[in-house]
mmCIF file of C-alpha atoms in Angstrom:
data_model
loop_
_atom_site.group_PDB
_atom_site.id
_atom_site.type_symbol
_atom_site.label_atom_id
_atom_site.label_comp_id
_atom_site.label_asym_id
_atom_site.label_seq_id
_atom_site.Cartn_x
_atom_site.Cartn_y
_atom_site.Cartn_z
ATOM 1 C CA MET P 16 0.088 0.070 -0.052
ATOM 2 C CA VAL P 17 2.812 2.770 1.111
ATOM 3 C CA GLU P 18 4.930 1.545 -2.296
ATOM 4 C CA ARG P 19 1.615 2.107 -4.605
ATOM 5 C CA ALA P 20 0.745 5.759 -2.534
ATOM 6 C CA ASP P 21 4.821 6.777 -3.515
ATOM 7 C CA SER P 22 4.410 5.680 -6.877
ATOM 8 C CA GLY P 23 0.861 7.786 -7.125
ATOM 9 C CA ALA P 24 2.728 10.964 -5.818
ATOM 10 C CA VAL P 25 5.462 10.466 -8.249
ATOM 11 C CA ALA P 26 3.017 10.298 -10.904
ATOM 12 C CA ALA P 27 1.167 13.150 -9.985
ATOM 13 C CA GLU P 28 4.681 15.112 -9.525
ATOM 14 C CA THR P 29 5.719 14.482 -13.133
ATOM 15 C CA SER P 30 2.393 15.353 -14.334
ATOM 16 C CA VAL P 31 2.126 18.689 -12.880
ATOM 17 C CA VAL P 32 5.848 19.690 -13.193
ATOM 18 C CA PRO P 33 5.835 19.831 -17.172
ATOM 19 C CA GLY P 34 2.742 22.187 -17.104
ATOM 20 C CA VAL P 35 4.576 24.703 -14.979
ATOM 21 C CA GLY P 36 8.114 24.439 -16.861
ATOM 22 C CA GLN P 37 5.966 25.375 -19.811
ATOM 23 C CA ARG P 38 4.263 28.522 -18.469
ATOM 24 C CA ARG P 39 7.372 29.389 -16.648
ATOM 25 C CA ARG P 40 8.954 29.297 -20.425
ATOM 26 C CA GLY P 41 6.014 31.374 -21.787
ATOM 27 C CA TRP P 42 6.525 34.034 -19.268
ATOM 28 C CA VAL P 43 10.345 34.076 -20.183
ATOM 29 C CA LEU P 44 9.403 34.373 -24.021
ATOM 30 C CA ALA P 45 7.017 37.056 -23.210
ATOM 31 C CA GLY P 46 9.530 38.870 -21.057
ATOM 32 C CA VAL P 47 12.074 38.966 -24.257
ATOM 33 C CA ALA P 48 9.399 39.949 -26.261
ATOM 34 C CA VAL P 49 9.003 42.906 -24.083
ATOM 35 C CA VAL P 50 12.510 43.873 -24.013
ATOM 36 C CA LEU P 51 13.057 43.896 -27.493
ATOM 37 C CA GLY P 52 9.932 45.706 -27.813
ATOM 38 C CA GLY P 53 11.439 48.226 -25.518
ATOM 39 C CA VAL P 54 14.871 48.664 -27.443
ATOM 40 C CA LEU P 55 13.140 48.758 -30.927
ATOM 41 C CA GLY P 56 10.898 51.817 -29.685
ATOM 42 C CA PHE P 57 13.409 53.286 -27.491
ATOM 43 C CA HIS P 58 16.839 52.939 -28.841
ATOM 44 C CA ARG P 59 17.638 56.363 -28.523
ATOM 45 C CA LEU P 60 17.359 55.809 -24.562
ATOM 46 C CA VAL P 61 20.306 53.154 -24.760
ATOM 47 C CA PRO P 62 23.519 54.872 -23.533
ATOM 48 C CA ASN P 63 26.172 55.403 -25.813
ATOM 49 C CA TRP P 64 28.626 54.393 -23.676
ATOM 50 C CA PRO P 65 30.890 51.911 -23.465
ATOM 51 C CA GLY P 66 31.900 51.943 -26.889
ATOM 52 C CA ARG P 67 29.530 53.487 -28.699
ATOM 53 C CA VAL P 68 26.812 50.692 -27.945
ATOM 54 C CA GLY P 69 24.148 52.832 -28.616
ATOM 55 C CA SER P 70 25.071 53.376 -32.163
ATOM 56 C CA LEU P 71 25.933 49.896 -32.908
ATOM 57 C CA LEU P 72 22.754 48.990 -31.652
ATOM 58 C CA GLU P 73 20.988 51.514 -34.070
ATOM 59 C CA SER P 74 23.196 50.445 -37.135
ATOM 60 C CA PHE P 75 21.759 46.715 -36.631
ATOM 61 C CA LEU P 76 18.247 47.980 -35.831
ATOM 62 C CA PRO P 77 15.976 46.809 -39.050
ATOM 63 C CA TRP P 78 17.303 43.545 -38.603
ATOM 64 C CA GLY P 79 15.225 43.316 -34.942
ATOM 65 C CA GLY P 80 12.749 42.093 -37.293
ATOM 66 C CA VAL P 81 14.388 38.637 -37.624
ATOM 67 C CA LEU P 82 14.492 38.274 -33.651
ATOM 68 C CA VAL P 83 10.935 38.995 -33.930
ATOM 69 C CA VAL P 84 10.213 36.180 -36.586
ATOM 70 C CA VAL P 85 12.305 33.985 -34.165
ATOM 71 C CA LEU P 86 10.471 34.448 -30.984
ATOM 72 C CA LEU P 87 7.122 34.161 -33.190
ATOM 73 C CA VAL P 88 7.987 30.413 -34.030
ATOM 74 C CA VAL P 89 9.309 29.559 -30.460
ATOM 75 C CA ALA P 90 6.230 30.892 -29.055
ATOM 76 C CA LEU P 91 3.899 28.475 -31.499
ATOM 77 C CA VAL P 92 5.965 25.810 -30.898
ATOM 78 C CA ARG P 93 5.417 26.048 -27.229
ATOM 79 C CA ARG P 94 1.890 26.989 -27.727
ATOM 80 C CA SER P 95 2.316 29.717 -25.195
ATOM 81 C CA ALA P 96 -0.781 32.269 -25.433
ATOM 82 C CA VAL P 97 0.914 34.728 -23.048
ATOM 83 C CA ALA P 98 4.091 35.260 -25.136
ATOM 84 C CA LEU P 99 2.163 35.237 -28.513
ATOM 85 C CA VAL P 100 0.195 38.318 -26.646
ATOM 86 C CA ALA P 101 3.245 40.302 -25.877
ATOM 87 C CA LEU P 102 4.764 39.463 -29.131
ATOM 88 C CA LEU P 103 2.381 41.928 -30.427
ATOM 89 C CA LEU P 104 4.338 44.999 -28.698
ATOM 90 C CA PRO P 105 7.616 44.147 -30.999
ATOM 91 C CA VAL P 106 5.520 43.684 -34.019
ATOM 92 C CA GLY P 107 3.783 46.771 -33.518
ATOM 93 C CA VAL P 108 6.811 48.711 -32.852
ATOM 94 C CA TRP P 109 9.105 47.275 -35.723
ATOM 95 C CA VAL P 110 6.149 47.948 -38.291
ATOM 96 C CA ASP P 111 5.723 51.625 -37.107
ATOM 97 C CA THR P 112 9.330 52.052 -37.305
ATOM 98 C CA PHE P 113 10.111 50.133 -40.938
ATOM 99 C CA GLY P 114 6.929 48.998 -42.337
ATOM 100 C CA GLY P 115 6.589 51.974 -44.697
ATOM 101 C CA LEU P 116 9.833 51.234 -46.205
ATOM 102 C CA PHE P 117 8.444 47.955 -47.986
ATOM 103 C CA LEU P 118 5.638 50.696 -49.834
ATOM 104 C CA PRO P 119 6.670 51.389 -53.317
ATOM 105 C CA GLY P 120 6.406 55.069 -52.805
ATOM 106 C CA GLU P 121 4.639 58.015 -54.562
ATOM 107 C CA GLU P 122 4.501 58.433 -58.150
ATOM 108 C CA GLY P 123 7.317 61.140 -59.359
ATOM 109 C CA GLY P 124 5.889 64.540 -60.198
ATOM 110 C CA GLY P 125 6.902 67.182 -62.793
ATOM 111 C CA ARG P 126 10.049 69.069 -60.388
ATOM 112 C CA GLU P 127 12.277 65.812 -59.347
ATOM 113 C CA LEU P 128 15.820 65.161 -60.124
ATOM 114 C CA VAL P 129 16.819 61.718 -59.822
ATOM 115 C CA VAL P 130 20.258 60.648 -58.501
ATOM 116 C CA VAL P 131 22.784 58.281 -57.849
ATOM 117 C CA GLN P 132 25.111 57.685 -55.139
ATOM 118 C CA HIS P 133 27.746 55.210 -55.327
ATOM 119 C CA ASN P 134 30.878 54.545 -53.361
ATOM 120 C CA VAL P 135 33.119 53.014 -56.509
ATOM 121 C CA SER P 136 35.913 51.618 -54.175
ATOM 122 C CA ASP P 137 39.469 52.434 -54.574
ATOM 123 C CA GLU P 138 40.119 48.701 -56.071
ATOM 124 C CA ASN P 139 37.684 48.853 -58.341
ATOM 125 C CA ARG P 140 39.393 47.062 -61.710
ATOM 126 C CA ASP P 141 37.004 47.936 -63.828
ATOM 127 C CA PRO P 142 35.825 51.746 -63.526
ATOM 128 C CA ALA P 143 34.416 52.060 -67.036
ATOM 129 C CA GLY P 144 32.037 49.208 -66.730
ATOM 130 C CA THR P 145 30.970 50.852 -63.571
ATOM 131 C CA ALA P 146 30.550 54.049 -65.185
ATOM 132 C CA ARG P 147 28.318 52.345 -67.603
ATOM 133 C CA ALA P 148 26.273 50.618 -65.155
ATOM 134 C CA LEU P 149 25.466 53.625 -63.532
ATOM 135 C CA ILE P 150 24.677 55.652 -66.840
ATOM 136 C CA GLU P 151 21.524 53.041 -67.496
ATOM 137 C CA ALA P 152 20.166 54.403 -64.335
ATOM 138 C CA GLY P 153 19.135 57.862 -66.507
ATOM 139 C CA ALA P 154 19.964 59.992 -63.689
ATOM 140 C CA ASP P 155 20.371 63.876 -63.646
ATOM 141 C CA LEU P 156 23.160 63.505 -60.872
ATOM 142 C CA VAL P 157 25.622 61.154 -60.173
ATOM 143 C CA ALA P 158 28.069 61.097 -56.952
ATOM 144 C CA LEU P 159 31.044 59.237 -56.609
ATOM 145 C CA GLU P 160 33.438 58.233 -53.697
ATOM 146 C CA GLU P 161 37.087 56.769 -53.588
ATOM 147 C CA LEU P 162 37.921 58.325 -56.964
ATOM 148 C CA VAL P 163 41.827 57.933 -56.974
ATOM 149 C CA ASP P 164 44.130 57.548 -59.584
ATOM 150 C CA PRO P 165 44.401 56.289 -62.394
ATOM 151 C CA GLN P 166 40.841 55.476 -62.017
ATOM 152 C CA VAL P 167 39.251 59.034 -62.082
ATOM 153 C CA ALA P 168 40.205 59.648 -65.785
ATOM 154 C CA ALA P 169 38.586 56.296 -66.489
ATOM 155 C CA TYR P 170 35.464 57.609 -64.938
ATOM 156 C CA LYS P 171 35.397 61.183 -66.247
ATOM 157 C CA LYS P 172 35.887 59.745 -70.149
ATOM 158 C CA ALA P 173 32.845 57.157 -69.689
ATOM 159 C CA LEU P 174 30.664 59.991 -68.202
ATOM 160 C CA ALA P 175 31.763 62.746 -70.353
ATOM 161 C CA ALA P 176 29.120 62.053 -73.080
ATOM 162 C CA ASP P 177 26.236 61.487 -70.926
ATOM 163 C CA TYR P 178 26.971 63.884 -68.236
ATOM 164 C CA PRO P 179 29.309 66.811 -69.663
ATOM 165 C CA HIS P 180 29.190 68.836 -66.197
ATOM 166 C CA HIS P 181 31.363 67.615 -63.535
ATOM 167 C CA VAL P 182 33.624 68.015 -60.486
ATOM 168 C CA VAL P 183 36.156 66.434 -58.665
ATOM 169 C CA ARG P 184 37.617 67.603 -55.360
ATOM 170 C CA GLY P 185 40.216 65.113 -53.374
ATOM 171 C CA THR P 186 38.628 61.526 -53.916
ATOM 172 C CA VAL P 187 34.731 62.654 -54.341
ATOM 173 C CA GLY P 188 33.105 63.825 -57.307
ATOM 174 C CA LEU P 189 29.873 65.080 -58.808
ATOM 175 C CA TRP P 190 28.767 64.601 -62.521
ATOM 176 C CA SER P 191 25.738 66.181 -63.680
ATOM 177 C CA LYS P 192 23.425 66.520 -66.871
ATOM 178 C CA HIS P 193 22.796 70.551 -65.776
ATOM 179 C CA PRO P 194 25.262 73.325 -65.577
ATOM 180 C CA LEU P 195 27.647 73.220 -62.250
ATOM 181 C CA SER P 196 29.065 76.731 -60.554
ATOM 182 C CA GLY P 197 30.053 77.361 -57.212
ATOM 183 C CA GLU P 198 32.189 74.281 -56.935
ATOM 184 C CA GLN P 199 34.061 74.219 -53.724
ATOM 185 C CA VAL P 200 35.805 71.777 -51.081
ATOM 186 C CA VAL P 201 33.602 71.287 -47.683
ATOM 187 C CA ASP P 202 36.392 70.857 -44.992
ATOM 188 C CA ILE P 203 34.709 67.747 -42.966
ATOM 189 C CA LYS P 204 38.318 66.537 -41.940
ATOM 190 C CA PRO P 205 38.685 65.577 -38.420
ATOM 191 C CA ARG P 206 41.192 66.824 -36.115
ATOM 192 C CA SER P 207 42.896 63.573 -35.401
ATOM 193 C CA ILE P 208 43.757 63.103 -38.859
ATOM 194 C CA GLU P 209 46.893 64.902 -40.086
ATOM 195 C CA GLU P 210 47.731 63.646 -43.827
ATOM 196 C CA GLY P 211 46.179 65.270 -46.790
ATOM 197 C CA TRP P 212 42.553 64.358 -46.704
ATOM 198 C CA SER P 213 39.789 65.693 -48.851
ATOM 199 C CA ARG P 214 36.337 63.872 -48.492
ATOM 200 C CA GLY P 215 33.785 66.912 -49.476
ATOM 201 C CA LEU P 216 32.583 69.126 -51.886
ATOM 202 C CA ARG P 217 29.580 71.519 -52.880
ATOM 203 C CA ALA P 218 28.325 72.757 -56.039
ATOM 204 C CA VAL P 219 25.281 74.641 -57.281
ATOM 205 C CA VAL P 220 23.394 72.734 -59.801
ATOM 206 C CA ARG P 221 21.450 74.931 -62.257
ATOM 207 C CA SER P 222 18.606 72.608 -62.903
ATOM 208 C CA PRO P 223 15.440 73.241 -64.761
ATOM 209 C CA TYR P 224 13.340 73.895 -61.685
ATOM 210 C CA GLY P 225 15.860 76.500 -59.980
ATOM 211 C CA ASP P 226 19.163 75.936 -58.092
ATOM 212 C CA VAL P 227 20.122 73.277 -56.054
ATOM 213 C CA ALA P 228 22.908 72.881 -53.795
ATOM 214 C CA ALA P 229 24.523 69.884 -54.046
ATOM 215 C CA TYR P 230 26.903 68.009 -51.842
ATOM 216 C CA VAL P 231 28.890 65.065 -51.800
ATOM 217 C CA ALA P 232 30.654 63.476 -48.728
ATOM 218 C CA HIS P 233 32.418 60.272 -47.798
ATOM 219 C CA LEU P 234 32.834 60.588 -44.096
ATOM 220 C CA PRO P 235 35.399 58.298 -41.999
ATOM 221 C CA SER P 236 34.863 54.565 -41.748
ATOM 222 C CA VAL P 237 33.944 52.748 -38.765
ATOM 223 C CA ARG P 238 35.235 49.632 -37.123
ATOM 224 C CA VAL P 239 33.491 46.960 -34.833
ATOM 225 C CA GLY P 240 35.840 45.940 -32.263
ATOM 226 C CA VAL P 241 36.321 44.235 -28.993
ATOM 227 C CA ILE P 242 35.734 47.640 -27.152
ATOM 228 C CA GLY P 243 32.309 48.346 -29.020
ATOM 229 C CA LEU P 244 32.195 50.827 -32.393
ATOM 230 C CA ALA P 245 35.170 53.066 -33.131
ATOM 231 C CA SER P 246 32.962 56.170 -34.513
ATOM 232 C CA GLN P 247 34.373 58.959 -33.399
ATOM 233 C CA ARG P 248 36.069 60.408 -36.003
ATOM 234 C CA ARG P 249 32.815 59.657 -38.255
ATOM 235 C CA ASP P 250 30.469 61.450 -35.783
ATOM 236 C CA GLU P 251 32.851 64.591 -36.022
ATOM 237 C CA SER P 252 33.088 64.441 -39.728
ATOM 238 C CA ALA P 253 29.076 64.718 -39.990
ATOM 239 C CA ALA P 254 29.139 67.241 -37.337
ATOM 240 C CA LEU P 255 31.369 69.589 -39.479
ATOM 241 C CA LEU P 256 29.112 68.458 -42.672
ATOM 242 C CA GLY P 257 25.778 69.102 -40.800
ATOM 243 C CA ARG P 258 27.411 72.452 -39.729
ATOM 244 C CA ALA P 259 27.846 73.249 -43.318
ATOM 245 C CA ILE P 260 24.848 72.266 -44.503
ATOM 246 C CA ALA P 261 22.861 74.217 -41.954
ATOM 247 C CA GLY P 262 24.684 77.490 -43.129
ATOM 248 C CA ASP P 263 24.000 77.335 -46.798
ATOM 249 C CA SER P 264 21.672 79.672 -48.056
ATOM 250 C CA VAL P 265 20.660 77.874 -51.388
ATOM 251 C CA GLU P 266 17.172 75.857 -51.327
ATOM 252 C CA PRO P 267 16.665 72.800 -51.998
ATOM 253 C CA VAL P 268 19.602 70.988 -50.836
ATOM 254 C CA ILE P 269 20.519 67.304 -51.627
ATOM 255 C CA LEU P 270 23.688 65.243 -50.127
ATOM 256 C CA LEU P 271 24.708 62.460 -51.385
ATOM 257 C CA GLY P 272 27.427 60.230 -49.799
ATOM 258 C CA ASP P 273 29.076 57.321 -48.357
ATOM 259 C CA LEU P 274 28.193 58.365 -44.546
ATOM 260 C CA ASN P 275 29.263 54.925 -42.951
ATOM 261 C CA GLY P 276 26.268 54.987 -40.979
ATOM 262 C CA VAL P 277 22.306 54.091 -40.958
ATOM 263 C CA VAL P 278 19.620 57.016 -40.799
ATOM 264 C CA GLU P 279 18.975 55.434 -37.425
ATOM 265 C CA ASP P 280 22.479 56.255 -36.135
ATOM 266 C CA ARG P 281 22.413 58.813 -33.540
ATOM 267 C CA GLY P 282 26.212 59.605 -34.824
ATOM 268 C CA LEU P 283 24.436 61.054 -37.833
ATOM 269 C CA ARG P 284 21.915 63.370 -35.987
ATOM 270 C CA PRO P 285 23.825 66.418 -37.146
ATOM 271 C CA LEU P 286 22.461 65.738 -40.686
ATOM 272 C CA THR P 287 19.308 63.668 -39.941
ATOM 273 C CA SER P 288 17.932 66.794 -37.740
ATOM 274 C CA GLN P 289 17.659 69.076 -40.697
ATOM 275 C CA LEU P 290 17.553 66.648 -43.602
ATOM 276 C CA ALA P 291 14.730 64.241 -45.004
ATOM 277 C CA PHE P 292 15.870 60.766 -46.016
ATOM 278 C CA ALA P 293 13.793 57.937 -48.124
ATOM 279 C CA GLU P 294 10.301 57.227 -47.279
ATOM 280 C CA SER P 295 10.424 54.106 -48.921
ATOM 281 C CA GLY P 296 12.761 51.499 -49.786
ATOM 282 C CA PHE P 297 15.636 49.833 -47.629
ATOM 283 C CA ALA P 298 18.351 49.584 -50.134
ATOM 284 C CA PHE P 299 20.819 47.975 -48.240
ATOM 285 C CA SER P 300 24.324 48.717 -49.840
ATOM 286 C CA PHE P 301 26.945 47.288 -47.786
ATOM 287 C CA PRO P 302 28.701 45.092 -48.047
ATOM 288 C CA ALA P 303 27.846 43.911 -51.904
ATOM 289 C CA ALA P 304 28.232 40.491 -51.468
ATOM 290 C CA PHE P 305 25.590 40.110 -48.570
ATOM 291 C CA PRO P 306 23.952 43.854 -48.003
ATOM 292 C CA LEU P 307 23.276 44.445 -44.019
ATOM 293 C CA ALA P 308 22.933 48.229 -44.158
ATOM 294 C CA ARG P 309 22.210 51.395 -46.167
ATOM 295 C CA ILE P 310 25.080 53.378 -45.743
ATOM 296 C CA ASP P 311 25.209 55.143 -48.908
ATOM 297 C CA GLN P 312 22.582 57.964 -48.407
ATOM 298 C CA VAL P 313 20.526 60.406 -50.233
ATOM 299 C CA MET P 314 19.271 63.048 -47.793
ATOM 300 C CA ALA P 315 17.472 66.329 -48.794
ATOM 301 C CA ARG P 316 16.118 69.444 -47.424
ATOM 302 C CA SER P 317 13.152 71.709 -48.996
ATOM 303 C CA ALA P 318 12.785 68.411 -51.020
ATOM 304 C CA THR P 319 11.105 65.137 -50.562
ATOM 305 C CA VAL P 320 13.274 61.959 -51.029
ATOM 306 C CA GLY P 321 11.148 59.153 -52.561
ATOM 307 C CA HIS P 322 11.748 55.625 -53.022
ATOM 308 C CA ILE P 323 15.502 54.505 -52.675
ATOM 309 C CA ARG P 324 16.563 51.539 -54.274
ATOM 310 C CA THR P 325 20.017 49.434 -55.176
ATOM 311 C CA LEU P 326 21.513 48.864 -58.613
ATOM 312 C CA PRO P 327 22.803 45.594 -59.805
ATOM 313 C CA ALA P 328 26.487 45.142 -58.088
ATOM 314 C CA THR P 329 29.480 46.970 -59.672
ATOM 315 C CA GLY P 330 33.204 46.356 -59.434
ATOM 316 C CA SER P 331 32.978 47.784 -55.899
ATOM 317 C CA ASP P 332 32.280 46.668 -52.295
ATOM 318 C CA HIS P 333 29.143 48.750 -52.225
ATOM 319 C CA LEU P 334 26.344 48.627 -54.564
ATOM 320 C CA PRO P 335 24.797 51.922 -56.200
ATOM 321 C CA VAL P 336 21.430 53.248 -54.917
ATOM 322 C CA VAL P 337 19.148 55.292 -56.991
ATOM 323 C CA ALA P 338 16.354 57.426 -55.224
ATOM 324 C CA ARG P 339 13.924 60.302 -56.998
ATOM 325 C CA VAL P 340 14.096 63.485 -55.055
ATOM 326 C CA ALA P 341 10.861 65.820 -55.761
ATOM 327 C CA LEU P 342 11.776 69.399 -55.111
ATOM 328 C CA GLU P 343 9.373 71.895 -53.275
#
């Protein structure tokens, strides 16, 4: 009789414990979902120290959607109702933040310029082929970075027929179907860089719709290491560029460049706080072999940047991006 009672107790215990464990795992999943939703929605509150962790998080923020999908699958497998309900928070935040990028964008109007932005890579072995690929986009403006000798001569030659107006300053250049004036260097060199370094320019485009101030910039690279994100130089350069654009008296303004940062990255706030960026399209541009982020940007003031998309790969480690900019 005693043995039967003990056996019954053991059976009762084994029948109850799994249910308790399953509910506990459901609450854990729910907690993770709530934390993920909070990070997606309030990423600006994440401190940027140590190692600029806030900027690092924001660089890959859209990929939070993958974590949401993983949690959803786990919740379905576990059949956890509480986890599924909690997942409504990160799903809603992600859709509100990035859902609009899936939309096709509005049809272009009459007052617009098509622009192409491309870091062509200083190791590009086929500059002429790259130029031909960019010409096919039919853009009004083409901005290029990492222009070095002798490749720069090949770009000038290949683009000359379609883009009779151009300016090159340092390692950045702008090609235009419309006349250019007021070409000048924009000094965005961080103080810690002592060698010759010129990665910014400005020119006024005499477009059919009036003057447009066009900026081309290549901000310093960032590195991810054991201490976090090394973006001090990039951030300083962005502040210098933002100051120059803020003081520009010409409207509209278009910024084209490899900014080595996504628009969510707080390091680009000197630019994103005063310039509009693409309303639709992810256009992940780097690295070309497996694009993880759009660090090649088109931004504008007194204008709207419509749908942005990538072009096929060239001889660069970046993908070109093309966008329509509607002038106000």
